[in-house]
């Protein structure tokens, strides 16, 4: 099989907030560097950052502080975050929001006095979420895209990464093997530094927010490469995914947290507000709490016609709702709902992976030359990500990784020789389905959706997790025997569906294994057979590596490097909504 070979100083996988900020910062640090962005879609038009509705958490207003933001993040993460990473997120977000405004030209909403408007998001003791209406991600990505396009940055659009290729001498990463989706050609891109910024995307669940092309590829690549993944049991379900029915792809897409922060009500199928029975913060409780409450109402049968619950905003005034949330109002109208004046059916939807690759404060990983940023990384959020911390995570650590890679390349003068045996094995694995009899890929994916929702979802038990792993193993065997009807490699989307499912199955097994090992309930991970949270002072996180086809797991003690359980950097109650904290 012929392989085209390219070289670039820095190769960035992914074109969301992490990837584009890395490219921008690397070129700012050294304009002479050759920087190339590879993405499965079109640069600036794909990725999860573009889909961000809510906003960007940053401590700017009088009465708020970095310490307060940090404590909200640690308490929200149930004391599992790596604290130096969380602190760096909160500190650098202040710098990054100024960069977004003053250097990139983002127009965020403002108060009458000219200060940035900051709205309420759940699980925070201060209203600190900067936004552009409910279309914040589009504003950020559009400005980022314009800046990156103006630079001399190489683009490999509609290219899929299928293997991280180590150096032949074991000294670090040598490059990445990709497939050109348009032609089916294989390309080996050698690079002195590589960024893993593909985003995760938990689309292995029945209801999910990301688009179908988000399939945890980066995590699967990292696992095969030998990197450790942490906190993988921590899959965040957003409480309010639009429930539009089986005939629309809109089902599962997010109705943003700002709706509840503004005073929206959640009602069960009988028209009753139910959140007060589950948490004192009501609709402004953290995402994990609200998702479990909705799921409990669903299991009890108190559901809407399509099986979810309602969100209602009409009491806030239809005109006010339409003005503040134009994107959400239009999205609901497209599915036949009146968000401003009526009720909309919603369901918890798999949204974000708190777990991911273990990485350092400069974005580096255990492999020299390989960096990671954004949702491919674990450690920043712990057991629960605060709404508004996601786009901050991507842009903060994307920029840091770009600076770090530029400095690394200045020290790394030569390209590493790739391990050709890894390239050959990766091509053989990608080509395998072309030699197999045609199978039912969509049916297999639908089985995975249902099994992950039922057994490895919002509420978990040992029995369910064991059953889930057995089913996943069966699905992996089925996929290994499933081939493709069309042997053409060019724009063969069924081939890429096969590769997507391979990644999803691999990471689904990791999620289930980590969830089985954690025998307490923390944040997004809730065990019905272990409903209590373990001793915070002895908290440990899960770490998983691949040893050939087997997975190895260990529990690693959390390093309370800044603040310990029972201590606080603030006098207020961290994580409590401002009204409840007064």
mmCIF file of N, CA and C in Angstrom, residues 211-325:
data_model
loop_
_atom_site.group_PDB
_atom_site.id
_atom_site.type_symbol
_atom_site.label_atom_id
_atom_site.label_comp_id
_atom_site.label_asym_id
_atom_site.label_seq_id
_atom_site.Cartn_x
_atom_site.Cartn_y
_atom_site.Cartn_z
ATOM 1 N N UNK A 211 -22.015 15.518 17.302
ATOM 2 C CA UNK A 211 -22.353 14.934 16.006
ATOM 3 C C UNK A 211 -21.722 13.547 15.887
ATOM 4 N N UNK A 212 -22.238 12.755 14.983
ATOM 5 C CA UNK A 212 -21.833 11.356 14.872
ATOM 6 C C UNK A 212 -20.386 11.136 14.511
ATOM 7 N N UNK A 213 -19.714 12.150 13.929
ATOM 8 C CA UNK A 213 -18.308 11.966 13.571
ATOM 9 C C UNK A 213 -17.393 12.078 14.783
ATOM 10 N N UNK A 214 -17.936 12.538 15.922
ATOM 11 C CA UNK A 214 -17.155 12.583 17.155
ATOM 12 C C UNK A 214 -17.235 11.212 17.807
ATOM 13 N N UNK A 215 -16.140 10.480 17.790
ATOM 14 C CA UNK A 215 -16.200 9.075 18.203
ATOM 15 C C UNK A 215 -15.028 8.669 19.088
ATOM 16 N N UNK A 216 -14.520 9.615 19.883
ATOM 17 C CA UNK A 216 -13.443 9.318 20.833
ATOM 18 C C UNK A 216 -12.195 8.777 20.143
ATOM 19 N N UNK A 217 -11.958 9.215 18.903
ATOM 20 C CA UNK A 217 -10.788 8.731 18.170
ATOM 21 C C UNK A 217 -9.486 9.041 18.892
ATOM 22 N N UNK A 218 -9.365 10.273 19.415
ATOM 23 C CA UNK A 218 -8.126 10.661 20.070
ATOM 24 C C UNK A 218 -7.811 9.791 21.265
ATOM 25 N N UNK A 219 -8.845 9.466 22.056
ATOM 26 C CA UNK A 219 -8.650 8.612 23.221
ATOM 27 C C UNK A 219 -8.255 7.201 22.804
ATOM 28 N N UNK A 220 -8.874 6.696 21.736
ATOM 29 C CA UNK A 220 -8.518 5.366 21.242
ATOM 30 C C UNK A 220 -7.087 5.346 20.707
ATOM 31 N N UNK A 221 -6.694 6.403 20.005
ATOM 32 C CA UNK A 221 -5.313 6.504 19.513
ATOM 33 C C UNK A 221 -4.324 6.513 20.678
ATOM 34 N N UNK A 222 -4.635 7.318 21.699
ATOM 35 C CA UNK A 222 -3.746 7.433 22.854
ATOM 36 C C UNK A 222 -3.621 6.104 23.588
ATOM 37 N N UNK A 223 -4.739 5.397 23.722
ATOM 38 C CA UNK A 223 -4.728 4.108 24.411
ATOM 39 C C UNK A 223 -3.844 3.105 23.668
ATOM 40 N N UNK A 224 -4.001 3.013 22.341
ATOM 41 C CA UNK A 224 -3.161 2.090 21.559
ATOM 42 C C UNK A 224 -1.694 2.483 21.617
ATOM 43 N N UNK A 225 -1.437 3.775 21.701
ATOM 44 C CA UNK A 225 -0.063 4.279 21.719
ATOM 45 C C UNK A 225 0.637 3.975 23.044
ATOM 46 N N UNK A 226 -0.144 3.706 24.090
ATOM 47 C CA UNK A 226 0.443 3.368 25.374
ATOM 48 C C UNK A 226 0.292 4.419 26.452
ATOM 49 N N UNK A 227 -0.442 5.506 26.163
ATOM 50 C CA UNK A 227 -0.635 6.541 27.172
ATOM 51 C C UNK A 227 -1.681 6.109 28.197
ATOM 52 N N UNK A 228 -1.575 6.672 29.391
ATOM 53 C CA UNK A 228 -2.530 6.386 30.456
ATOM 54 C C UNK A 228 -3.728 7.320 30.345
ATOM 55 N N UNK A 229 -4.916 6.761 30.594
ATOM 56 C CA UNK A 229 -6.159 7.528 30.640
ATOM 57 C C UNK A 229 -6.652 7.535 32.083
ATOM 58 N N UNK A 230 -7.119 8.703 32.549
ATOM 59 C CA UNK A 230 -7.619 8.813 33.917
ATOM 60 C C UNK A 230 -9.072 9.265 33.938
ATOM 61 N N UNK A 231 -9.765 8.934 35.017
ATOM 62 C CA UNK A 231 -11.148 9.401 35.265
ATOM 63 C C UNK A 231 -12.122 9.001 34.164
ATOM 64 N N UNK A 232 -11.904 7.868 33.524
ATOM 65 C CA UNK A 232 -12.723 7.546 32.356
ATOM 66 C C UNK A 232 -14.149 7.124 32.700
ATOM 67 N N UNK A 233 -14.426 6.834 33.956
ATOM 68 C CA UNK A 233 -15.802 6.541 34.340
ATOM 69 C C UNK A 233 -16.658 7.795 34.388
ATOM 70 N N UNK A 234 -16.009 8.961 34.332
ATOM 71 C CA UNK A 234 -16.709 10.225 34.515
ATOM 72 C C UNK A 234 -17.220 10.775 33.176
ATOM 73 N N UNK A 235 -18.384 10.297 32.778
ATOM 74 C CA UNK A 235 -19.050 10.756 31.558
ATOM 75 C C UNK A 235 -20.172 11.700 31.974
ATOM 76 N N UNK A 236 -20.102 12.929 31.508
ATOM 77 C CA UNK A 236 -21.112 13.908 31.905
ATOM 78 C C UNK A 236 -22.339 13.842 31.005
ATOM 79 N N UNK A 237 -23.489 13.698 31.665
ATOM 80 C CA UNK A 237 -24.765 13.807 30.964
ATOM 81 C C UNK A 237 -25.317 15.207 31.208
ATOM 82 N N UNK A 238 -25.600 15.917 30.129
ATOM 83 C CA UNK A 238 -26.276 17.204 30.259
ATOM 84 C C UNK A 238 -27.745 16.924 30.522
ATOM 85 N N UNK A 239 -28.337 17.585 31.504
ATOM 86 C CA UNK A 239 -29.713 17.227 31.880
ATOM 87 C C UNK A 239 -30.756 17.482 30.803
ATOM 88 N N UNK A 240 -30.527 18.500 29.971
ATOM 89 C CA UNK A 240 -31.601 18.933 29.078
ATOM 90 C C UNK A 240 -31.183 18.822 27.616
ATOM 91 N N UNK A 241 -31.227 17.584 27.133
ATOM 92 C CA UNK A 241 -31.084 17.357 25.703
ATOM 93 C C UNK A 241 -32.456 17.388 25.056
ATOM 94 N N UNK A 242 -32.553 18.043 23.930
ATOM 95 C CA UNK A 242 -33.827 18.146 23.220
ATOM 96 C C UNK A 242 -34.325 16.752 22.843
ATOM 97 N N UNK A 243 -35.585 16.475 23.156
ATOM 98 C CA UNK A 243 -36.194 15.191 22.815
ATOM 99 C C UNK A 243 -37.178 15.432 21.684
ATOM 100 N N UNK A 244 -36.683 15.260 20.472
ATOM 101 C CA UNK A 244 -37.486 15.579 19.300
ATOM 102 C C UNK A 244 -38.121 14.387 18.633
ATOM 103 N N UNK A 245 -37.877 13.182 19.139
ATOM 104 C CA UNK A 245 -38.450 11.992 18.540
ATOM 105 C C UNK A 245 -37.454 11.275 17.649
ATOM 106 N N UNK A 246 -37.793 10.074 17.188
ATOM 107 C CA UNK A 246 -36.859 9.242 16.426
ATOM 108 C C UNK A 246 -36.594 9.719 15.009
ATOM 109 N N UNK A 247 -37.397 10.643 14.513
ATOM 110 C CA UNK A 247 -37.287 11.035 13.107
ATOM 111 C C UNK A 247 -36.476 12.307 12.887
ATOM 112 N N UNK A 248 -35.761 12.764 13.920
ATOM 113 C CA UNK A 248 -34.923 13.945 13.756
ATOM 114 C C UNK A 248 -33.571 13.728 14.403
ATOM 115 N N UNK A 249 -32.538 14.225 13.776
ATOM 116 C CA UNK A 249 -31.201 14.159 14.351
ATOM 117 C C UNK A 249 -30.999 15.224 15.434
ATOM 118 N N UNK A 250 -32.015 16.042 15.653
ATOM 119 C CA UNK A 250 -31.914 17.060 16.689
ATOM 120 C C UNK A 250 -32.017 16.453 18.083
ATOM 121 N N UNK A 251 -32.588 15.258 18.197
ATOM 122 C CA UNK A 251 -32.714 14.623 19.510
ATOM 123 C C UNK A 251 -31.339 14.455 20.150
ATOM 124 N N UNK A 252 -31.250 14.880 21.401
ATOM 125 C CA UNK A 252 -29.988 14.797 22.137
ATOM 126 C C UNK A 252 -29.203 16.087 22.159
ATOM 127 N N UNK A 253 -29.459 16.991 21.216
ATOM 128 C CA UNK A 253 -28.727 18.253 21.212
ATOM 129 C C UNK A 253 -29.120 19.094 22.421
ATOM 130 N N UNK A 254 -28.187 19.899 22.903
ATOM 131 C CA UNK A 254 -28.331 20.557 24.198
ATOM 132 C C UNK A 254 -29.263 21.765 24.142
ATOM 133 N N UNK A 255 -30.099 21.866 25.169
ATOM 134 C CA UNK A 255 -30.746 23.131 25.512
ATOM 135 C C UNK A 255 -29.974 23.667 26.705
ATOM 136 N N UNK A 256 -29.276 24.755 26.519
ATOM 137 C CA UNK A 256 -28.176 25.136 27.405
ATOM 138 C C UNK A 256 -28.592 25.413 28.849
ATOM 139 N N UNK A 257 -27.580 25.286 29.707
ATOM 140 C CA UNK A 257 -27.775 25.407 31.142
ATOM 141 C C UNK A 257 -28.269 26.788 31.566
ATOM 142 N N UNK A 258 -27.984 27.788 30.742
ATOM 143 C CA UNK A 258 -28.448 29.131 31.064
ATOM 144 C C UNK A 258 -29.960 29.228 31.177
ATOM 145 N N UNK A 259 -30.696 28.309 30.543
ATOM 146 C CA UNK A 259 -32.150 28.302 30.676
ATOM 147 C C UNK A 259 -32.553 28.056 32.126
ATOM 148 N N UNK A 260 -31.906 27.084 32.748
ATOM 149 C CA UNK A 260 -32.191 26.812 34.161
ATOM 150 C C UNK A 260 -31.598 27.892 35.053
ATOM 151 N N UNK A 261 -30.422 28.404 34.661
ATOM 152 C CA UNK A 261 -29.809 29.471 35.434
ATOM 153 C C UNK A 261 -30.658 30.731 35.446
ATOM 154 N N UNK A 262 -31.406 30.972 34.358
ATOM 155 C CA UNK A 262 -32.264 32.154 34.263
ATOM 156 C C UNK A 262 -33.572 31.993 35.022
ATOM 157 N N UNK A 263 -33.849 30.766 35.496
ATOM 158 C CA UNK A 263 -35.076 30.537 36.256
ATOM 159 C C UNK A 263 -36.045 29.578 35.606
ATOM 160 N N UNK A 264 -35.596 28.832 34.598
ATOM 161 C CA UNK A 264 -36.467 27.865 33.956
ATOM 162 C C UNK A 264 -36.869 26.746 34.904
ATOM 163 N N UNK A 265 -38.056 26.180 34.670
ATOM 164 C CA UNK A 265 -38.586 25.104 35.502
ATOM 165 C C UNK A 265 -38.433 23.759 34.783
ATOM 166 N N UNK A 266 -38.179 22.716 35.559
ATOM 167 C CA UNK A 266 -38.266 21.350 35.062
ATOM 168 C C UNK A 266 -39.537 20.729 35.630
ATOM 169 N N UNK A 267 -40.358 20.156 34.755
ATOM 170 C CA UNK A 267 -41.637 19.565 35.143
ATOM 171 C C UNK A 267 -41.681 18.124 34.661
ATOM 172 N N UNK A 268 -42.249 17.240 35.478
ATOM 173 C CA UNK A 268 -42.412 15.870 35.013
ATOM 174 C C UNK A 268 -43.642 15.767 34.114
ATOM 175 N N UNK A 269 -43.948 14.567 33.684
ATOM 176 C CA UNK A 269 -45.049 14.385 32.750
ATOM 177 C C UNK A 269 -46.396 14.757 33.322
ATOM 178 N N UNK A 270 -46.473 14.844 34.658
ATOM 179 C CA UNK A 270 -47.716 15.242 35.309
ATOM 180 C C UNK A 270 -47.786 16.746 35.545
ATOM 181 N N UNK A 271 -46.770 17.472 35.031
ATOM 182 C CA UNK A 271 -46.764 18.922 35.146
ATOM 183 C C UNK A 271 -46.269 19.441 36.484
ATOM 184 N N UNK A 272 -45.595 18.610 37.268
ATOM 185 C CA UNK A 272 -45.126 18.998 38.600
ATOM 186 C C UNK A 272 -43.627 19.314 38.572
ATOM 187 N N UNK A 273 -43.255 20.429 39.224
ATOM 188 C CA UNK A 273 -41.836 20.686 39.458
ATOM 189 C C UNK A 273 -41.324 19.644 40.454
ATOM 190 N N UNK A 274 -40.197 19.030 40.142
ATOM 191 C CA UNK A 274 -39.733 17.913 40.961
ATOM 192 C C UNK A 274 -38.340 18.093 41.542
ATOM 193 N N UNK A 275 -37.572 19.073 41.093
ATOM 194 C CA UNK A 275 -36.171 19.150 41.496
ATOM 195 C C UNK A 275 -35.981 19.406 42.985
ATOM 196 N N UNK A 276 -36.907 20.121 43.621
ATOM 197 C CA UNK A 276 -36.747 20.413 45.049
ATOM 198 C C UNK A 276 -36.733 19.138 45.883
ATOM 199 N N UNK A 277 -37.328 18.070 45.365
ATOM 200 C CA UNK A 277 -37.331 16.801 46.092
ATOM 201 C C UNK A 277 -35.978 16.096 46.028
ATOM 202 N N UNK A 278 -35.111 16.542 45.131
ATOM 203 C CA UNK A 278 -33.821 15.883 44.943
ATOM 204 C C UNK A 278 -32.642 16.714 45.438
ATOM 205 N N UNK A 279 -32.772 18.048 45.414
ATOM 206 C CA UNK A 279 -31.651 18.894 45.826
ATOM 207 C C UNK A 279 -32.176 20.277 46.198
ATOM 208 N N UNK A 280 -31.572 20.857 47.236
ATOM 209 C CA UNK A 280 -32.016 22.166 47.709
ATOM 210 C C UNK A 280 -31.809 23.257 46.669
ATOM 211 N N UNK A 281 -30.832 23.074 45.779
ATOM 212 C CA UNK A 281 -30.579 24.074 44.740
ATOM 213 C C UNK A 281 -31.577 23.994 43.597
ATOM 214 N N UNK A 282 -32.449 23.003 43.630
ATOM 215 C CA UNK A 282 -33.478 22.887 42.604
ATOM 216 C C UNK A 282 -32.887 22.743 41.210
ATOM 217 N N UNK A 283 -33.452 23.504 40.272
ATOM 218 C CA UNK A 283 -32.991 23.411 38.883
ATOM 219 C C UNK A 283 -31.552 23.878 38.700
ATOM 220 N N UNK A 284 -30.996 24.586 39.699
ATOM 221 C CA UNK A 284 -29.619 25.066 39.580
ATOM 222 C C UNK A 284 -28.616 24.141 40.259
ATOM 223 N N UNK A 285 -29.021 22.932 40.551
ATOM 224 C CA UNK A 285 -28.068 21.932 41.032
ATOM 225 C C UNK A 285 -27.128 21.559 39.891
ATOM 226 N N UNK A 286 -26.041 20.869 40.210
ATOM 227 C CA UNK A 286 -25.059 20.498 39.190
ATOM 228 C C UNK A 286 -25.663 19.501 38.201
ATOM 229 N N UNK A 287 -24.997 19.379 37.073
ATOM 230 C CA UNK A 287 -25.527 18.580 35.981
ATOM 231 C C UNK A 287 -25.759 17.121 36.374
ATOM 232 N N UNK A 288 -24.854 16.563 37.164
ATOM 233 C CA UNK A 288 -25.006 15.164 37.548
ATOM 234 C C UNK A 288 -26.261 14.968 38.388
ATOM 235 N N UNK A 289 -26.507 15.889 39.329
ATOM 236 C CA UNK A 289 -27.673 15.786 40.207
ATOM 237 C C UNK A 289 -28.962 15.911 39.398
ATOM 238 N N UNK A 290 -29.021 16.884 38.516
ATOM 239 C CA UNK A 290 -30.241 17.098 37.732
ATOM 240 C C UNK A 290 -30.476 15.931 36.776
ATOM 241 N N UNK A 291 -29.417 15.426 36.173
ATOM 242 C CA UNK A 291 -29.566 14.284 35.256
ATOM 243 C C UNK A 291 -30.120 13.065 35.988
ATOM 244 N N UNK A 292 -29.602 12.797 37.195
ATOM 245 C CA UNK A 292 -30.105 11.651 37.956
ATOM 246 C C UNK A 292 -31.567 11.859 38.368
ATOM 247 N N UNK A 293 -31.913 13.092 38.720
ATOM 248 C CA UNK A 293 -33.297 13.372 39.102
ATOM 249 C C UNK A 293 -34.244 13.128 37.935
ATOM 250 N N UNK A 294 -33.869 13.607 36.760
ATOM 251 C CA UNK A 294 -34.711 13.386 35.573
ATOM 252 C C UNK A 294 -34.821 11.892 35.271
ATOM 253 N N UNK A 295 -33.699 11.195 35.362
ATOM 254 C CA UNK A 295 -33.698 9.751 35.089
ATOM 255 C C UNK A 295 -34.603 9.020 36.082
ATOM 256 N N UNK A 296 -34.581 9.465 37.354
ATOM 257 C CA UNK A 296 -35.450 8.854 38.359
ATOM 258 C C UNK A 296 -36.917 9.071 38.025
ATOM 259 N N UNK A 297 -37.268 10.278 37.568
ATOM 260 C CA UNK A 297 -38.653 10.536 37.161
ATOM 261 C C UNK A 297 -39.031 9.657 35.970
ATOM 262 N N UNK A 298 -38.092 9.456 35.059
ATOM 263 C CA UNK A 298 -38.362 8.612 33.900
ATOM 264 C C UNK A 298 -38.594 7.162 34.330
ATOM 265 N N UNK A 299 -37.747 6.667 35.247
ATOM 266 C CA UNK A 299 -37.905 5.281 35.702
ATOM 267 C C UNK A 299 -39.221 5.095 36.458
ATOM 268 N N UNK A 300 -39.680 6.153 37.120
ATOM 269 C CA UNK A 300 -40.936 6.072 37.869
ATOM 270 C C UNK A 300 -42.170 6.196 36.961
ATOM 271 N N UNK A 301 -41.920 6.478 35.675
ATOM 272 C CA UNK A 301 -43.026 6.559 34.729
ATOM 273 C C UNK A 301 -43.705 7.909 34.644
ATOM 274 N N UNK A 302 -43.138 8.916 35.326
ATOM 275 C CA UNK A 302 -43.750 10.251 35.292
ATOM 276 C C UNK A 302 -43.163 11.038 34.123
ATOM 277 N N UNK A 303 -43.489 10.624 32.911
ATOM 278 C CA UNK A 303 -42.818 11.139 31.723
ATOM 279 C C UNK A 303 -43.765 11.847 30.772
ATOM 280 N N UNK A 304 -43.146 12.554 29.839
ATOM 281 C CA UNK A 304 -43.843 13.232 28.752
ATOM 282 C C UNK A 304 -44.222 12.200 27.683
ATOM 283 N N UNK A 305 -44.969 12.604 26.659
ATOM 284 C CA UNK A 305 -45.377 11.637 25.633
ATOM 285 C C UNK A 305 -44.221 10.874 24.984
ATOM 286 N N UNK A 306 -43.030 11.517 24.836
ATOM 287 C CA UNK A 306 -41.902 10.828 24.214
ATOM 288 C C UNK A 306 -40.937 10.232 25.232
ATOM 289 N N UNK A 307 -41.309 10.293 26.525
ATOM 290 C CA UNK A 307 -40.531 9.576 27.514
ATOM 291 C C UNK A 307 -39.546 10.384 28.321
ATOM 292 N N UNK A 308 -39.585 11.710 28.250
ATOM 293 C CA UNK A 308 -38.678 12.540 29.023
ATOM 294 C C UNK A 308 -39.411 13.376 30.056
ATOM 295 N N UNK A 309 -38.928 14.601 30.276
ATOM 296 C CA UNK A 309 -39.612 15.578 31.131
ATOM 297 C C UNK A 309 -39.711 16.880 30.337
ATOM 298 N N UNK A 310 -40.327 17.899 30.950
ATOM 299 C CA UNK A 310 -40.476 19.188 30.282
ATOM 300 C C UNK A 310 -39.522 20.229 30.881
ATOM 301 N N UNK A 311 -39.091 21.165 30.042
ATOM 302 C CA UNK A 311 -38.540 22.423 30.534
ATOM 303 C C UNK A 311 -39.517 23.526 30.127
ATOM 304 N N UNK A 312 -39.744 24.447 31.044
ATOM 305 C CA UNK A 312 -40.723 25.515 30.822
ATOM 306 C C UNK A 312 -40.091 26.856 31.152
ATOM 307 N N UNK A 313 -40.265 27.841 30.252
ATOM 308 C CA UNK A 313 -39.692 29.174 30.414
ATOM 309 C C UNK A 313 -40.743 30.272 30.369
ATOM 310 N N UNK A 314 -41.978 29.943 30.070
ATOM 311 C CA UNK A 314 -43.008 30.955 29.776
ATOM 312 C C UNK A 314 -43.217 31.935 30.917
ATOM 313 N N UNK A 315 -43.020 31.491 32.163
ATOM 314 C CA UNK A 315 -43.250 32.370 33.308
ATOM 315 C C UNK A 315 -42.266 33.529 33.362
ATOM 316 N N UNK A 316 -41.164 33.442 32.575
ATOM 317 C CA UNK A 316 -40.177 34.523 32.516
ATOM 318 C C UNK A 316 -40.535 35.562 31.455
ATOM 319 N N UNK A 317 -41.606 35.303 30.729
ATOM 320 C CA UNK A 317 -42.034 36.226 29.679
ATOM 321 C C UNK A 317 -41.531 35.778 28.329
ATOM 322 N N UNK A 318 -42.431 35.409 27.410
ATOM 323 C CA UNK A 318 -42.009 34.903 26.096
ATOM 324 C C UNK A 318 -41.076 35.845 25.339
ATOM 325 N N UNK A 319 -41.350 37.148 25.372
ATOM 326 C CA UNK A 319 -40.478 38.079 24.641
ATOM 327 C C UNK A 319 -39.078 38.114 25.256
ATOM 328 N N UNK A 320 -39.003 38.085 26.563
ATOM 329 C CA UNK A 320 -37.722 38.078 27.254
ATOM 330 C C UNK A 320 -36.930 36.819 26.907
ATOM 331 N N UNK A 321 -37.592 35.678 26.895
ATOM 332 C CA UNK A 321 -36.928 34.411 26.572
ATOM 333 C C UNK A 321 -36.426 34.422 25.135
ATOM 334 N N UNK A 322 -37.260 34.901 24.213
ATOM 335 C CA UNK A 322 -36.872 34.948 22.803
ATOM 336 C C UNK A 322 -35.688 35.871 22.582
ATOM 337 N N UNK A 323 -35.616 36.950 23.346
ATOM 338 C CA UNK A 323 -34.489 37.883 23.207
ATOM 339 C C UNK A 323 -33.197 37.303 23.781
ATOM 340 N N UNK A 324 -33.295 36.642 24.925
ATOM 341 C CA UNK A 324 -32.095 36.144 25.609
ATOM 342 C C UNK A 324 -31.574 34.841 25.023
ATOM 343 N N UNK A 325 -32.472 34.039 24.447
ATOM 344 C CA UNK A 325 -32.066 32.709 23.976
ATOM 345 C C UNK A 325 -32.559 32.457 22.549
#
